[in-house]
Coordinates of C-alpha atoms and ligand atoms in Angstrom, one line a residue:
X1 CA -44.4 -17.8 -31.1
X2 CA -43.2 -15.9 -28.1
X3 CA -42.1 -18.9 -26.1
X4 CA -40.4 -20.5 -29.1
X5 CA -38.2 -17.3 -29.4
X6 CA -37.3 -17.5 -25.7
X7 CA -36.1 -21.0 -25.8
X8 CA -34.3 -20.7 -29.1
X9 CA -31.3 -18.9 -27.6
X10 CA -30.3 -18.2 -24.1
X11 CA -27.9 -15.6 -22.7
X12 CA -28.2 -17.3 -19.3
X13 CA -24.8 -18.3 -18.0
X14 CA -24.9 -19.6 -14.5
X15 CA -21.2 -19.1 -13.6
X16 CA -21.4 -15.5 -14.9
X17 CA -24.6 -14.9 -12.9
X18 CA -23.0 -16.2 -9.8
X19 CA -20.1 -14.0 -10.2
X20 CA -22.2 -10.9 -10.7
X21 CA -24.1 -11.8 -7.6
X22 CA -20.9 -12.3 -5.5
X23 CA -19.6 -9.0 -6.6
X24 CA -22.8 -7.2 -5.8
X25 CA -22.8 -8.8 -2.4
X26 CA -19.2 -7.9 -1.7
X27 CA -19.9 -4.4 -2.7
X28 CA -23.0 -4.1 -0.4
X29 CA -20.9 -5.6 2.3
X30 CA -18.2 -3.1 1.9
X31 CA -20.8 -0.3 2.1
X32 CA -22.1 -1.8 5.3
X33 CA -18.7 -2.4 6.6
X34 CA -17.8 1.4 6.2
X35 CA -20.9 2.3 8.1
X36 CA -20.4 -0.2 10.7
X37 CA -16.8 0.7 11.3
X38 CA -15.5 -2.8 10.4
X39 CA -12.1 -1.8 8.9
X40 CA -8.9 -1.8 10.7
X41 CA -5.4 -0.6 9.9
X42 CA -2.5 -2.9 10.6
X43 CA 1.0 -1.9 10.4
X44 CA 4.3 -3.6 9.2
X45 CA 7.6 -2.1 10.2
X46 CA 10.5 -1.3 7.8
X47 CA 14.2 -1.5 9.0
X48 CA 17.5 -0.3 7.9
X49 CA 20.8 -2.2 7.7
X50 CA 21.6 -1.5 11.3
X51 CA 18.1 -2.9 12.3
X52 CA 16.8 0.6 13.2
X53 CA 13.1 1.2 12.6
X54 CA 12.7 3.4 9.6
X55 CA 8.9 3.3 8.9
X56 CA 5.6 1.6 9.1
X57 CA 3.4 0.6 6.2
X58 CA -0.3 0.8 6.9
X59 CA -2.3 -2.3 5.5
X60 CA -6.0 -2.3 5.7
X61 CA -8.0 -5.3 7.0
X62 CA -11.7 -5.9 7.0
X63 CA -12.9 -7.6 10.2
X64 CA -16.0 -9.1 8.7
X65 CA -18.7 -10.1 11.2
X66 CA -19.2 -13.6 9.8
X67 CA -16.2 -14.2 7.5
X68 CA -13.5 -13.0 9.9
X69 CA -10.5 -11.1 8.6
X70 CA -10.9 -10.5 4.8
X71 CA -7.6 -9.9 2.9
X72 CA -7.4 -6.5 1.0
X73 CA -6.4 -8.5 -2.1
X74 CA -10.0 -9.7 -2.1
X75 CA -11.8 -6.5 -1.5
X76 CA -9.6 -3.5 -2.7
X77 CA -10.3 -4.4 -6.4
X78 CA -14.0 -4.3 -5.8
X79 CA -13.6 -1.1 -3.8
X80 CA -11.8 0.4 -6.7
X81 CA -14.3 -0.5 -9.5
X82 CA -17.2 0.5 -7.3
X83 CA -15.8 3.8 -6.2
X84 CA -16.0 2.9 -2.6
X85 CA -12.2 3.2 -2.4
X86 CA -12.8 7.0 -2.1
X87 CA -14.6 6.9 1.2
X88 CA -12.5 3.9 2.3
X89 CA -9.3 5.6 1.3
X90 CA -10.2 8.7 3.2
X91 CA -10.9 6.6 6.3
X92 CA -7.5 4.9 5.8
X93 CA -5.7 8.2 5.5
X94 CA -7.4 9.7 8.5
X95 CA -6.7 6.7 10.7
X96 CA -3.1 6.6 9.7
X97 CA -2.8 10.3 10.5
X98 CA -4.6 9.8 13.9
X99 CA -2.0 7.0 14.6
X100 CA 0.9 9.3 13.8
X101 CA -0.4 11.7 16.4
X102 CA -1.0 8.9 19.0
X103 CA 2.6 7.6 18.5
X104 CA 4.0 11.1 19.1
X105 CA 3.8 10.2 22.8
X106 CA 5.5 6.8 22.3
X107 CA 9.2 6.6 23.4
X108 CA 10.2 4.6 20.2
X109 CA 7.5 5.3 17.7
X110 CA 7.5 9.1 17.9
X111 CA 8.6 10.5 14.6
X112 CA 8.2 7.1 12.8
X113 CA 6.9 7.6 9.2
X114 CA 3.7 5.9 8.2
X115 CA 3.3 4.8 4.5
X116 CA -0.1 4.6 3.2
X117 CA -1.1 2.8 -0.1
X118 CA -3.0 5.1 -2.6
X119 CA -5.1 3.6 -5.4
X120 CA -5.1 5.1 -8.8
X121 CA -8.8 6.0 -8.5
X122 CA -8.0 8.1 -5.4
X123 CA -4.9 9.9 -7.0
X124 CA -7.0 10.7 -10.1
X125 CA -9.8 12.2 -8.0
X126 CA -10.0 16.0 -8.3
X127 CA -10.3 16.5 -4.6
X128 CA -7.4 14.3 -3.6
X129 CA -4.8 17.0 -2.7
X130 CA -7.3 19.1 -0.7
X131 CA -8.4 16.1 1.1
X132 CA -5.0 15.0 2.2
X133 CA -4.3 18.6 3.3
X134 CA -7.5 18.8 5.3
X135 CA -6.9 15.4 7.0
X136 CA -3.4 16.6 8.0
X137 CA -5.0 19.9 9.3
X138 CA -7.8 18.2 11.2
X139 CA -5.6 15.6 12.9
X140 CA -2.6 17.7 13.4
X141 CA -0.4 15.0 12.0
X142 CA 3.2 16.0 10.8
X143 CA 3.0 16.0 7.0
X144 CA 6.7 15.0 6.9
X145 CA 5.8 11.7 8.7
X146 CA 3.3 10.7 6.0
X147 CA 4.4 8.8 3.0
X148 CA 2.2 7.9 0.1
X149 CA 2.9 4.7 -1.8
X150 CA 1.9 4.9 -5.5
X151 CA 2.3 2.2 -8.1
X152 CA 3.9 2.6 -11.6
X153 CA 0.8 1.5 -13.5
X154 CA -1.2 4.4 -12.0
X155 CA 1.3 6.9 -13.3
X156 CA 1.2 6.0 -17.0
X157 CA -2.4 7.2 -17.3
X158 CA -2.2 10.8 -16.2
X159 CA 1.4 11.5 -15.5
X160 CA 1.3 15.3 -15.8
X161 CA -1.6 15.8 -13.4
X162 CA 0.0 13.2 -11.0
X163 CA 3.3 15.1 -11.0
X164 CA 1.4 18.4 -10.3
X165 CA -0.4 16.8 -7.3
X166 CA 2.7 15.1 -5.9
X167 CA 4.5 18.5 -6.1
X168 CA 1.8 20.3 -4.1
X169 CA 1.8 17.6 -1.5
X170 CA 5.6 17.5 -1.4
X171 CA 5.7 21.2 -0.7
X172 CA 3.7 20.4 2.5
X173 CA 6.3 17.8 3.4
X174 CA 4.5 14.7 2.2
X175 CA 6.9 11.9 1.1
X176 CA 6.4 9.5 -1.9
X177 CA 7.4 5.9 -2.5
X178 CA 7.0 3.9 -5.6
X179 CA 5.5 0.6 -4.7
X180 CA 5.9 -2.9 -6.5
X181 CA 8.8 -1.4 -8.4
X182 CA 9.9 -3.4 -11.4
X183 CA 6.6 -4.9 -12.2
X184 CA 5.2 -1.9 -14.2
X185 CA 6.3 0.2 -17.2
X186 CA 8.6 2.8 -15.7
X187 CA 10.2 4.9 -18.3
X188 CA 13.5 6.3 -17.0
X189 CA 12.5 9.8 -18.4
X190 CA 9.5 10.2 -16.1
X191 CA 11.1 8.4 -13.2
X192 CA 13.5 11.3 -13.0
X193 CA 10.7 13.9 -13.0
X194 CA 8.7 12.3 -10.2
X195 CA 9.3 13.9 -6.8
X196 CA 10.0 10.5 -5.2
X197 CA 11.8 9.6 -2.0
X198 CA 11.7 5.8 -2.1
X199 CA 11.6 2.8 -4.4
X200 CA 10.1 -0.4 -3.1
X201 CA 11.5 -3.6 -4.7
X202 CA 8.5 -5.8 -5.5
X203 CA 8.4 -8.9 -3.4
X204 CA 8.2 -11.2 -6.5
X205 CA 12.0 -10.4 -7.1
X206 CA 12.8 -11.2 -3.5
X207 CA 10.8 -14.4 -3.5
X208 CA 13.0 -16.2 -6.1
X209 CA 16.2 -14.4 -5.3
X210 CA 18.1 -17.4 -4.1
X211 CA 17.2 -19.5 -7.2
X212 CA 16.8 -17.1 -10.1
X213 CA 20.0 -15.2 -11.0
X214 CA 17.9 -12.8 -13.1
X215 CA 16.2 -11.6 -9.9
X216 CA 19.6 -10.8 -8.3
X217 CA 20.6 -8.8 -11.4
X218 CA 17.2 -6.9 -11.4
X219 CA 17.7 -6.0 -7.7
X220 CA 21.2 -4.8 -8.3
X221 CA 19.9 -2.7 -11.1
X222 CA 17.1 -1.2 -8.9
X223 CA 19.5 -0.4 -6.1
X224 CA 21.9 1.3 -8.6
X225 CA 19.0 3.3 -10.1
X226 CA 18.0 4.4 -6.5
X227 CA 21.4 5.5 -5.8
X228 CA 21.8 7.6 -9.0
X229 CA 18.4 9.2 -8.5
X230 CA 19.1 9.7 -4.8
X231 CA 16.2 7.5 -3.6
X232 CA 16.2 5.1 -0.7
X233 CA 15.4 1.5 -1.6
X234 CA 13.4 -0.8 0.5
X235 CA 12.9 -4.5 -0.4
X236 CA 9.5 -6.0 0.6
X237 CA 8.7 -9.7 1.3
X238 CA 11.9 -10.4 3.1
X239 CA 11.2 -13.8 4.7
X240 CA 14.6 -15.5 5.3
X241 CA 18.2 -14.6 6.5
X242 CA 19.6 -15.8 3.1
X243 CA 17.3 -13.4 1.3
X244 CA 18.3 -10.6 3.6
X245 CA 22.0 -11.3 3.1
X246 CA 21.7 -11.5 -0.7
X247 CA 19.9 -8.1 -0.6
X248 CA 22.6 -6.6 1.5
X249 CA 25.2 -7.9 -0.9
X250 CA 23.2 -6.2 -3.7
X251 CA 23.5 -2.9 -1.9
X252 CA 19.9 -2.7 -0.5
X253 CA 19.6 -0.8 2.7
X254 CA 15.9 -1.1 3.6
X255 CA 14.0 -4.2 4.6
X256 CA 10.3 -5.2 5.2
X257 CA 9.0 -8.7 5.5
X258 CA 8.0 -11.6 7.8
X259 CA 11.7 -12.1 8.8
X260 CA 11.4 -8.9 10.8
X261 CA 7.7 -8.7 11.5
X262 CA 4.3 -9.6 10.2
X263 CA 1.7 -6.9 10.0
X264 CA -0.1 -6.3 13.2
X265 CA -2.4 -3.9 15.1
X266 CA -0.9 -0.7 16.4
X267 CA -1.1 -2.2 19.8
X268 CA 0.8 -5.5 18.9
X269 CA 3.5 -3.5 17.3
X270 CA 4.0 -1.2 20.3
X271 CA 4.6 -4.2 22.3
X272 CA 7.0 -6.0 19.9
X273 CA 8.9 -2.9 19.1
X274 CA 9.5 -2.4 22.9
X275 CA 10.6 -6.0 23.2
X276 CA 13.2 -5.5 20.5
X277 CA 15.0 -2.7 22.4
Ligands
C2E301 P1 1.4 -4.2 -1.1 O1 1.2 -2.8 -1.0 O2 2.5 -4.7 -2.1 O3 1.6 -4.8 0.4 C1 2.6 -5.8 0.8 C2 1.9 -7.1 1.0 O4 2.8 -8.1 1.3 C3 0.9 -7.0 2.2 O5 -0.1 -7.9 1.9 C4 1.8 -7.7 3.3 O6 1.0 -8.2 4.4 C5 2.6 -8.7 2.5 N1 3.8 -9.1 3.1 C6 4.6 -8.4 3.9 N2 5.7 -9.1 4.3 C7 5.7 -10.3 3.6 C8 6.5 -11.4 3.5 O7 7.6 -11.5 4.1 N3 6.1 -12.4 2.7 C9 4.9 -12.4 2.0 N4 4.6 -13.4 1.2 N5 4.1 -11.4 2.1 C10 4.5 -10.3 2.9 P2 -1.7 -7.5 2.3 O8 -1.7 -6.7 3.6 O9 -2.5 -8.7 2.1 O10 -2.0 -6.4 1.1 C11 -2.1 -6.9 -0.2 C12 -2.3 -5.7 -1.1 O11 -3.5 -5.0 -0.9 C13 -1.1 -4.6 -0.9 O12 0.0 -5.0 -1.5 C14 -1.9 -3.4 -1.5 O13 -1.7 -3.4 -2.9 C15 -3.3 -3.6 -1.2 N6 -3.5 -2.9 0.0 C16 -3.4 -3.2 1.3 N7 -3.8 -2.2 2.2 C17 -4.2 -1.2 1.4 C18 -4.7 0.2 1.7 O14 -4.8 0.7 2.8 N8 -5.1 0.9 0.6 C19 -4.9 0.4 -0.7 N9 -5.4 1.2 -1.8 N10 -4.4 -0.8 -1.0 C20 -4.0 -1.6 0.0
CA302 CA1 2.5 -1.1 -0.5
CA303 CA1 4.3 -3.6 -2.6
CA304 CA1 1.7 -5.8 -4.3

């Protein structure tokens, strides 16, 4: 009777089981990677209309011992659901702040601002503000040179608490950018209440800019919104001169993308920035 029951119906789904195993392996790998110091921060510069460097975005990379460089798109989601984004995010913030201090001695990169991507899970954590402050204290980094990139989607969940946290960090001098702007559900009423400094136009609008007139209209609207809220606007994913020109025509004044520079290690960027002078 027992065996009949077992064969009568099966929950076994091989593809699902494979997925669960892959996820568990990735999670274990992330844990080991954190212990073994396998993560690296790369940087991608942002420029203004005149071609002057206005900031660097820190982008995490995982230097996996067997798989080589793993993209954050592949491991950040698992880091988020597993909670490992908390220790990883702490490492990212500390490393970016240490880089700020190291660049203080550099002829061109002194006073450059570093933008760090923050996950919803980190922002919602009780200890987030204290943690950022203690990293600033311990590294001696200038709070004004630190920019935190938040996304619209993470704001809808706990808007009041987020505004409170942003205000405390703002008082210390920390800046804020709204990342992937235009892809989420921004309501104009709360956009006005957020202590923001910058809007980042999502790269999906830049990608089809030359072929989709809607994208050009959206970009002009974001630029106008930035101007009326007194926020700077940076377009990401700028790959061609045509895109850059169309962005300039739309009033955009900040640019980030392969046209200027691919993300690279701090050392690589020190060299290329020197070469550009
Ligand atoms: P994001 O914050 O929107 O970052 C911009 C992504 O666009 C980066 O991908 C960057 O390498 C890529 N990119 C830059 N210029 C161009 C371009 O001209 N063309 C194209 N096609 N792509 C360009 P990356 O480094 O693979 O990061 C992917 C995403 O992973 C990021 O999107 C961000 O959401 C997340 N991420 C990366 N680093 C971190 C981090 O330190 N912390 C957290 N929480 N998330 C991170
Ligand atoms: Ca970003
Ligand atoms: Ca973005
Ligand atoms: Ca994105």
